[in-house]
Amino acid sequence: MTFTRRFTAAFAVAVAALVITAVPGQAATLRWAAQNDILTLDPHSQNHATTHSLLAHSYEGLVRYTKDFQVEPSLATSWQQISPTQWRFNLRKGVKFHDGSPFTADDVVFSYGRIMQPQGTNQIYVFGVKEVKKIDDYTVDMILSGPNPVLLHQFVNFRIMSKIWSVKNKAENVQDYVAREESFASRNANGTGPYIIKLWEPDKRIVMTANPAWWDKLIGNATDVIYTPIKADATRVSALLAGDVDLVTDLPTQDVTRLRSDPKIKVLDGFENRTIFIGMDQHNPELLYSNVKGKNPFKDVRVRKALNLAVDRDAIKRVTMRGLSQPAAIMIAPSVHGYGSDIDKVAPVDVEGAKKLLAEAGYPNGFEFGLDCPNNRYVNDEEICQALVGMWARAGLKVKLNAQPMASFIAKIQKFDHSTYMLGWGVATFDALFSLQSLLRTKTTGADGSFNLGRVSDPKLDALIDAAKTETDPKKRDDLLRDALVLTRDNYYYVPLHHQMRPWAMKKNVTTVYKADDAPESRYARVD
Amino acid sequence: MSKVEGWLRRAWNHDLAWNFRHSPVAILAALLTLVCVGGAVFAPWLAPHNPFDSGALNLSDGFTPPAWTQGGKAMYLLGTDDQGRDLLSAIMYGARISLGVGVAAVLFSMALGVGLGLASGYVGGRLDAFIMRVADIQLSFPAILIALLIDGVARVALPREAHDEIAIYVLILAIGVSGWVQYARTVRGSTLVERNKEYVQAARVIGRSSAAIMLRHVLPNVMGPVLVIATIHIATAIITEATLSFLGVGVPPTQPSLGTLIRVGNDFLLSGEWWITVFPGAALIVLVLSVNLLGDWLRDALNPKLR
């Protein structure tokens, strides 16, 4: 009797469990892995794609991208241009931050003031905004210094923080990442967005859960998300194959073919809008980490050209990237506005030519310099750097490679403590100006030159970039962008390597939307 | 009959030599060790390529499979890694670093352990108690953990730029410190026996200093077991180095040891490029196995109970 009853009960529980797992549309946990961790939880501190992508789960902007990268309302419901330099935004009513504080115009004004602080690196997302005026609790006016054709695209990554929460927790100031500062906001997140970040254990995991009070609805069913940074390639892929994670958003190139043929795995292909390049210090009077004393060889265009000529981009594509890249001559990827395949023509590798140029520049025996590299950020970053060391060695240059994790790498190069470095630039606004302004405009404390870490400074280039900022005639603007890209290419201010492709892999039962801007969004994810 | 000839004859007739000649395992192990050590020591002359000359690397040759498989090239007998480095050469140069670190760490361990063991056994009293308690504490941690700890502390304490240059020395120190206990214990035991023997008492009576007695009289009589431990310890030290390098805290990839090669190759194991990790792994196994067999034979040969 007891036995039967117990058996029946157990049977009922088992059936119930079966039913629960079988019903589609049920809440699910998405376990997501990628190479690197976020740098901070402070949304205004570091302009770093992984950080932005994860923080976008919690912090929202006034607008956001659709799947097709059209701008759509988010915290602002509508906007109109009162004049070319004045935009009015109507804010969404009834939105609450995760801590319960209400979202109002004060938060927009506060966030603008905060993101503009010089120790952050995200000023570019509000570039051209001179002032944010509160009209009433749910209306703000953006006063611009000039017309800005890409304002809305910029605002996608301008994330709104709660003024009340920031003041209460003394987090009004942006974390100074380079000085290794920590603040309440760099350790805690409080946005209005679809997910509440419950826990961040650096280099271990980020745990998020769906925000029940969100103003919008999740498209998928991933109510819980666990993000795990796994640096080692083989471990990351094994975790996917073993079923320990559901989604991997950066695949080691060597495993793509095999994963494609695996019946349990689905691979989403995609061109990321990211260009990988090498920057060179062109500012210091004496090059760091070098045996050249008293001068800086990279100030000489012939040396920069030699570095460019010695790189065998096809070999990197074929061997290191296994076809998953497009060799680059210009600093933006094909999906970015301003790109032209006619100007993105890569010169063939020419080691002899490079040697000749170096000799002409006064370095017949080459010289020494350092190469700083991340080892957990871009696809095959360290391997590419190792290959570059070899390619440059053939031209007589002795390169000392220093590859380290992104978190320490980025702090080092932002202090200009380098002679050359590898960086990749994805374009959040899908417009060339974003790259030109961040990477090539003469450095200031604000958005101009925020990642111009070799401190390139060319008045002609500055004039083109500054003109493009406010040019509203599309044709003229396109010409300005093009001229700036060509000028950069022909002066060899950088060594562009390739536009990176970045397939994602997931278990067969996972569906999500591929994002070319390296900003996966869990609200799209379904786990069945 | 020349002096050398007489010396050789005596060596040939020595117990140990006789034992060696009659142990096929020992001969095989010695031969293998000789091949490994020879390949490693003479790598700059024997290796077909120089894997550290980055200018000579050709990325286009990357991922070439072993010569006998499809797509292999005769000039790369065991294939190449992701950077186009010849694996055979990389293994020879890698074994050089593995062996160098292993031997240096053992010598360091031995010097430390024998010194402390002698002092402990001969002086006795509080010093003995102190050294032996430290040894007990250290024995409660696995050696690899201690090596990791020392390596980690050194990494934090030393400037980043210096890491690559001194990584090897830190590694030697770490492995050395983690292995001194067994020497100290063995030597202490033997010293306790020797110190009361007549020849030591005689030396004491004629007024020799303690240091001189320890070094000139006791030490030569306790070294036998130490040599056996050292031989076996070389194999352990090589494994410890490989483990640390595999974990990424050992030798930097610019100067790969066998462990580093295995770690780098591990990324490609799943994607079909098995040779990048399998060959360095096989080389490590052969090296360690042959040294271990040699050590075992030496232990048996020197053990009076087994004669």
Tab-separated table of N, CA and C in Angstrom, chain A residues 232-234 237-238 241 254-255 258 289 312 315-316 318-320 322 382-384 386-387 389-391 393-394 400-404 412 417, chain B residues 53-63 81-85 160-161 164-165 253-254 263-273 276:
chain	number	residue	atom	x	y	z
A	232	ALA	N	40.974	29.537	-22.989
A	232	ALA	CA	41.619	28.491	-23.790
A	232	ALA	C	40.678	28.000	-24.883
A	233	ASP	N	41.159	28.032	-26.120
A	233	ASP	CA	40.332	27.660	-27.267
A	233	ASP	C	39.739	26.261	-27.134
A	234	ALA	N	40.635	25.301	-26.870
A	234	ALA	CA	40.184	23.911	-26.848
A	234	ALA	C	39.159	23.695	-25.741
A	237	VAL	N	35.681	25.103	-26.806
A	237	VAL	CA	34.983	24.239	-27.753
A	237	VAL	C	34.540	22.944	-27.075
A	238	SER	N	35.403	22.406	-26.214
A	238	SER	CA	35.017	21.178	-25.505
A	238	SER	C	33.786	21.415	-24.647
A	241	LEU	N	30.843	21.195	-26.890
A	241	LEU	CA	30.584	19.831	-27.337
A	241	LEU	C	30.062	18.970	-26.197
A	254	GLN	N	40.396	27.081	-36.054
A	254	GLN	CA	40.741	25.714	-36.437
A	254	GLN	C	39.603	24.735	-36.196
A	255	ASP	N	38.611	25.145	-35.391
A	255	ASP	CA	37.544	24.201	-35.063
A	255	ASP	C	36.265	24.423	-35.858
A	258	ARG	N	35.109	21.539	-38.223
A	258	ARG	CA	34.652	20.350	-37.506
A	258	ARG	C	33.300	20.584	-36.853
A	289	TYR	N	60.992	50.730	-25.746
A	289	TYR	CA	61.307	49.312	-26.011
A	289	TYR	C	62.114	49.137	-27.300
A	312	ASP	N	52.511	39.586	-44.653
A	312	ASP	CA	51.880	38.704	-45.634
A	312	ASP	C	50.450	38.411	-45.174
A	315	ALA	N	48.894	35.003	-46.147
A	315	ALA	CA	49.324	33.846	-45.346
A	315	ALA	C	48.568	33.830	-44.021
A	316	ILE	N	48.379	35.003	-43.420
A	316	ILE	CA	47.626	35.054	-42.160
A	316	ILE	C	46.207	34.561	-42.402
A	318	ARG	N	45.143	32.550	-44.804
A	318	ARG	CA	45.074	31.141	-45.187
A	318	ARG	C	45.421	30.218	-44.017
A	319	VAL	N	46.512	30.530	-43.321
A	319	VAL	CA	47.005	29.585	-42.312
A	319	VAL	C	46.405	29.877	-40.935
A	320	THR	N	46.573	31.109	-40.452
A	320	THR	CA	46.148	31.393	-39.088
A	320	THR	C	44.634	31.517	-38.994
A	322	ARG	N	42.437	30.520	-41.369
A	322	ARG	CA	41.780	29.459	-42.151
A	322	ARG	C	40.649	30.011	-43.005
A	382	GLU	N	47.000	36.338	-30.418
A	382	GLU	CA	48.408	36.073	-30.102
A	382	GLU	C	49.119	35.368	-31.255
A	383	GLU	N	48.403	34.462	-31.923
A	383	GLU	CA	49.014	33.733	-33.035
A	383	GLU	C	49.381	34.696	-34.163
A	384	ILE	N	48.495	35.660	-34.425
A	384	ILE	CA	48.784	36.631	-35.477
A	384	ILE	C	50.021	37.446	-35.098
A	386	GLN	N	52.473	36.558	-33.191
A	386	GLN	CA	53.669	35.723	-33.365
A	386	GLN	C	54.073	35.664	-34.831
A	387	ALA	N	53.079	35.535	-35.696
A	387	ALA	CA	53.380	35.478	-37.126
A	387	ALA	C	53.994	36.797	-37.589
A	389	VAL	N	55.815	38.824	-35.842
A	389	VAL	CA	57.204	38.868	-35.379
A	389	VAL	C	58.105	38.212	-36.424
A	390	GLY	N	57.650	37.065	-36.955
A	390	GLY	CA	58.428	36.367	-37.974
A	390	GLY	C	58.516	37.147	-39.277
A	391	MET	N	57.383	37.709	-39.690
A	391	MET	CA	57.368	38.433	-40.969
A	391	MET	C	58.273	39.662	-40.910
A	393	ALA	N	60.753	39.995	-38.865
A	393	ALA	CA	62.138	39.548	-38.712
A	393	ALA	C	62.771	39.342	-40.082
A	394	ARG	N	61.975	38.886	-41.046
A	394	ARG	CA	62.526	38.670	-42.384
A	394	ARG	C	62.947	39.982	-43.039
A	400	LYS	N	60.000	42.321	-30.048
A	400	LYS	CA	59.769	41.597	-28.800
A	400	LYS	C	58.284	41.591	-28.505
A	401	LEU	N	57.713	40.398	-28.477
A	401	LEU	CA	56.264	40.270	-28.296
A	401	LEU	C	55.909	40.207	-26.817
A	402	ASN	N	54.901	40.973	-26.438
A	402	ASN	CA	54.390	40.915	-25.073
A	402	ASN	C	52.874	40.699	-25.151
A	403	ALA	N	52.478	39.434	-25.080
A	403	ALA	CA	51.055	39.116	-25.182
A	403	ALA	C	50.491	38.893	-23.794
A	404	GLN	N	49.403	39.562	-23.461
A	404	GLN	CA	48.793	39.393	-22.143
A	404	GLN	C	47.279	39.570	-22.235
A	412	LYS	N	47.722	49.113	-20.162
A	412	LYS	CA	49.100	49.458	-20.530
A	412	LYS	C	49.120	50.362	-21.753
A	417	ASP	N	52.263	53.209	-23.060
A	417	ASP	CA	53.456	52.471	-22.669
A	417	ASP	C	53.697	51.342	-23.681
B	53	ASP	N	64.599	31.136	-34.504
B	53	ASP	CA	64.911	32.219	-35.425
B	53	ASP	C	63.621	32.597	-36.143
B	54	SER	N	62.929	33.618	-35.605
B	54	SER	CA	61.599	33.907	-36.150
B	54	SER	C	61.682	34.376	-37.596
B	55	GLY	N	62.848	34.880	-38.012
B	55	GLY	CA	62.978	35.321	-39.393
B	55	GLY	C	62.982	34.164	-40.375
B	56	ALA	N	63.362	32.983	-39.893
B	56	ALA	CA	63.435	31.838	-40.794
B	56	ALA	C	62.102	31.102	-40.886
B	57	LEU	N	61.155	31.461	-40.035
B	57	LEU	CA	59.863	30.772	-40.059
B	57	LEU	C	59.061	31.240	-41.263
B	58	ASN	N	58.331	30.322	-41.830
B	58	ASN	CA	57.462	30.696	-42.929
B	58	ASN	C	56.040	30.295	-42.584
B	59	LEU	N	55.213	31.302	-42.353
B	59	LEU	CA	53.843	31.036	-41.930
B	59	LEU	C	53.116	30.143	-42.932
B	60	SER	N	53.501	30.260	-44.212
B	60	SER	CA	52.820	29.459	-45.238
B	60	SER	C	53.035	27.969	-45.025
B	61	ASP	N	54.095	27.599	-44.289
B	61	ASP	CA	54.330	26.188	-44.009
B	61	ASP	C	53.612	25.723	-42.748
B	62	GLY	N	52.835	26.601	-42.133
B	62	GLY	CA	52.153	26.246	-40.898
B	62	GLY	C	51.235	25.053	-41.094
B	63	PHE	N	51.096	24.241	-40.045
B	63	PHE	CA	50.194	23.082	-40.042
B	63	PHE	C	50.542	22.041	-41.093
B	81	ASP	N	54.137	23.345	-36.593
B	81	ASP	CA	53.064	23.846	-35.739
B	81	ASP	C	52.342	25.012	-36.427
B	82	ASP	N	51.569	25.767	-35.651
B	82	ASP	CA	50.731	26.816	-36.256
B	82	ASP	C	51.539	27.951	-36.855
B	83	GLN	N	52.805	28.104	-36.428
B	83	GLN	CA	53.616	29.195	-36.959
B	83	GLN	C	54.578	28.726	-38.048
B	84	GLY	N	54.497	27.465	-38.421
B	84	GLY	CA	55.415	26.950	-39.420
B	84	GLY	C	56.745	26.504	-38.832
B	85	ARG	N	56.793	26.289	-37.527
B	85	ARG	CA	57.998	25.830	-36.857
B	85	ARG	C	58.145	24.328	-37.063
B	160	ARG	N	57.029	43.024	-14.752
B	160	ARG	CA	56.523	42.242	-15.874
B	160	ARG	C	57.535	42.077	-16.989
B	161	GLU	N	58.276	43.130	-17.251
B	161	GLU	CA	59.198	43.116	-18.397
B	161	GLU	C	60.268	42.050	-18.203
B	164	ASP	N	60.025	37.217	-18.822
B	164	ASP	CA	60.479	36.255	-19.815
B	164	ASP	C	61.929	35.859	-19.594
B	165	GLU	N	62.749	36.857	-19.246
B	165	GLU	CA	64.172	36.552	-19.111
B	165	GLU	C	64.444	35.660	-17.909
B	253	PRO	N	56.282	31.032	-24.266
B	253	PRO	CA	56.196	30.388	-25.574
B	253	PRO	C	57.315	30.792	-26.531
B	254	THR	N	58.018	31.894	-26.232
B	254	THR	CA	59.116	32.266	-27.120
B	254	THR	C	60.271	31.281	-27.016
B	263	ARG	N	51.166	22.264	-24.576
B	263	ARG	CA	50.057	23.195	-24.318
B	263	ARG	C	49.616	23.882	-25.609
B	264	VAL	N	50.582	24.390	-26.376
B	264	VAL	CA	50.237	25.078	-27.611
B	264	VAL	C	49.510	24.121	-28.551
B	265	GLY	N	50.025	22.900	-28.646
B	265	GLY	CA	49.436	21.939	-29.564
B	265	GLY	C	48.057	21.476	-29.136
B	266	ASN	N	47.802	21.550	-27.853
B	266	ASN	CA	46.531	21.082	-27.312
B	266	ASN	C	45.340	21.793	-27.957
B	267	ASP	N	45.547	23.089	-28.332
B	267	ASP	CA	44.474	23.852	-28.972
B	267	ASP	C	44.061	23.249	-30.311
B	268	PHE	N	44.969	22.493	-30.914
B	268	PHE	CA	44.677	21.986	-32.256
B	268	PHE	C	44.357	20.499	-32.255
B	269	LEU	N	44.397	19.896	-31.069
B	269	LEU	CA	44.200	18.448	-30.981
B	269	LEU	C	42.817	18.072	-31.514
B	270	LEU	N	41.820	18.861	-31.146
B	270	LEU	CA	40.450	18.539	-31.533
B	270	LEU	C	40.201	18.792	-33.011
B	271	SER	N	41.032	19.621	-33.630
B	271	SER	CA	40.734	19.996	-35.007
B	271	SER	C	41.505	19.154	-36.016
B	272	GLY	N	42.104	18.055	-35.557
B	272	GLY	CA	42.721	17.145	-36.502
B	272	GLY	C	44.223	17.307	-36.642
B	273	GLU	N	44.792	18.398	-36.106
B	273	GLU	CA	46.247	18.560	-36.227
B	273	GLU	C	46.908	17.928	-35.006
B	276	ILE	N	50.894	18.183	-33.541
B	276	ILE	CA	51.496	19.315	-32.835
B	276	ILE	C	51.607	19.032	-31.341
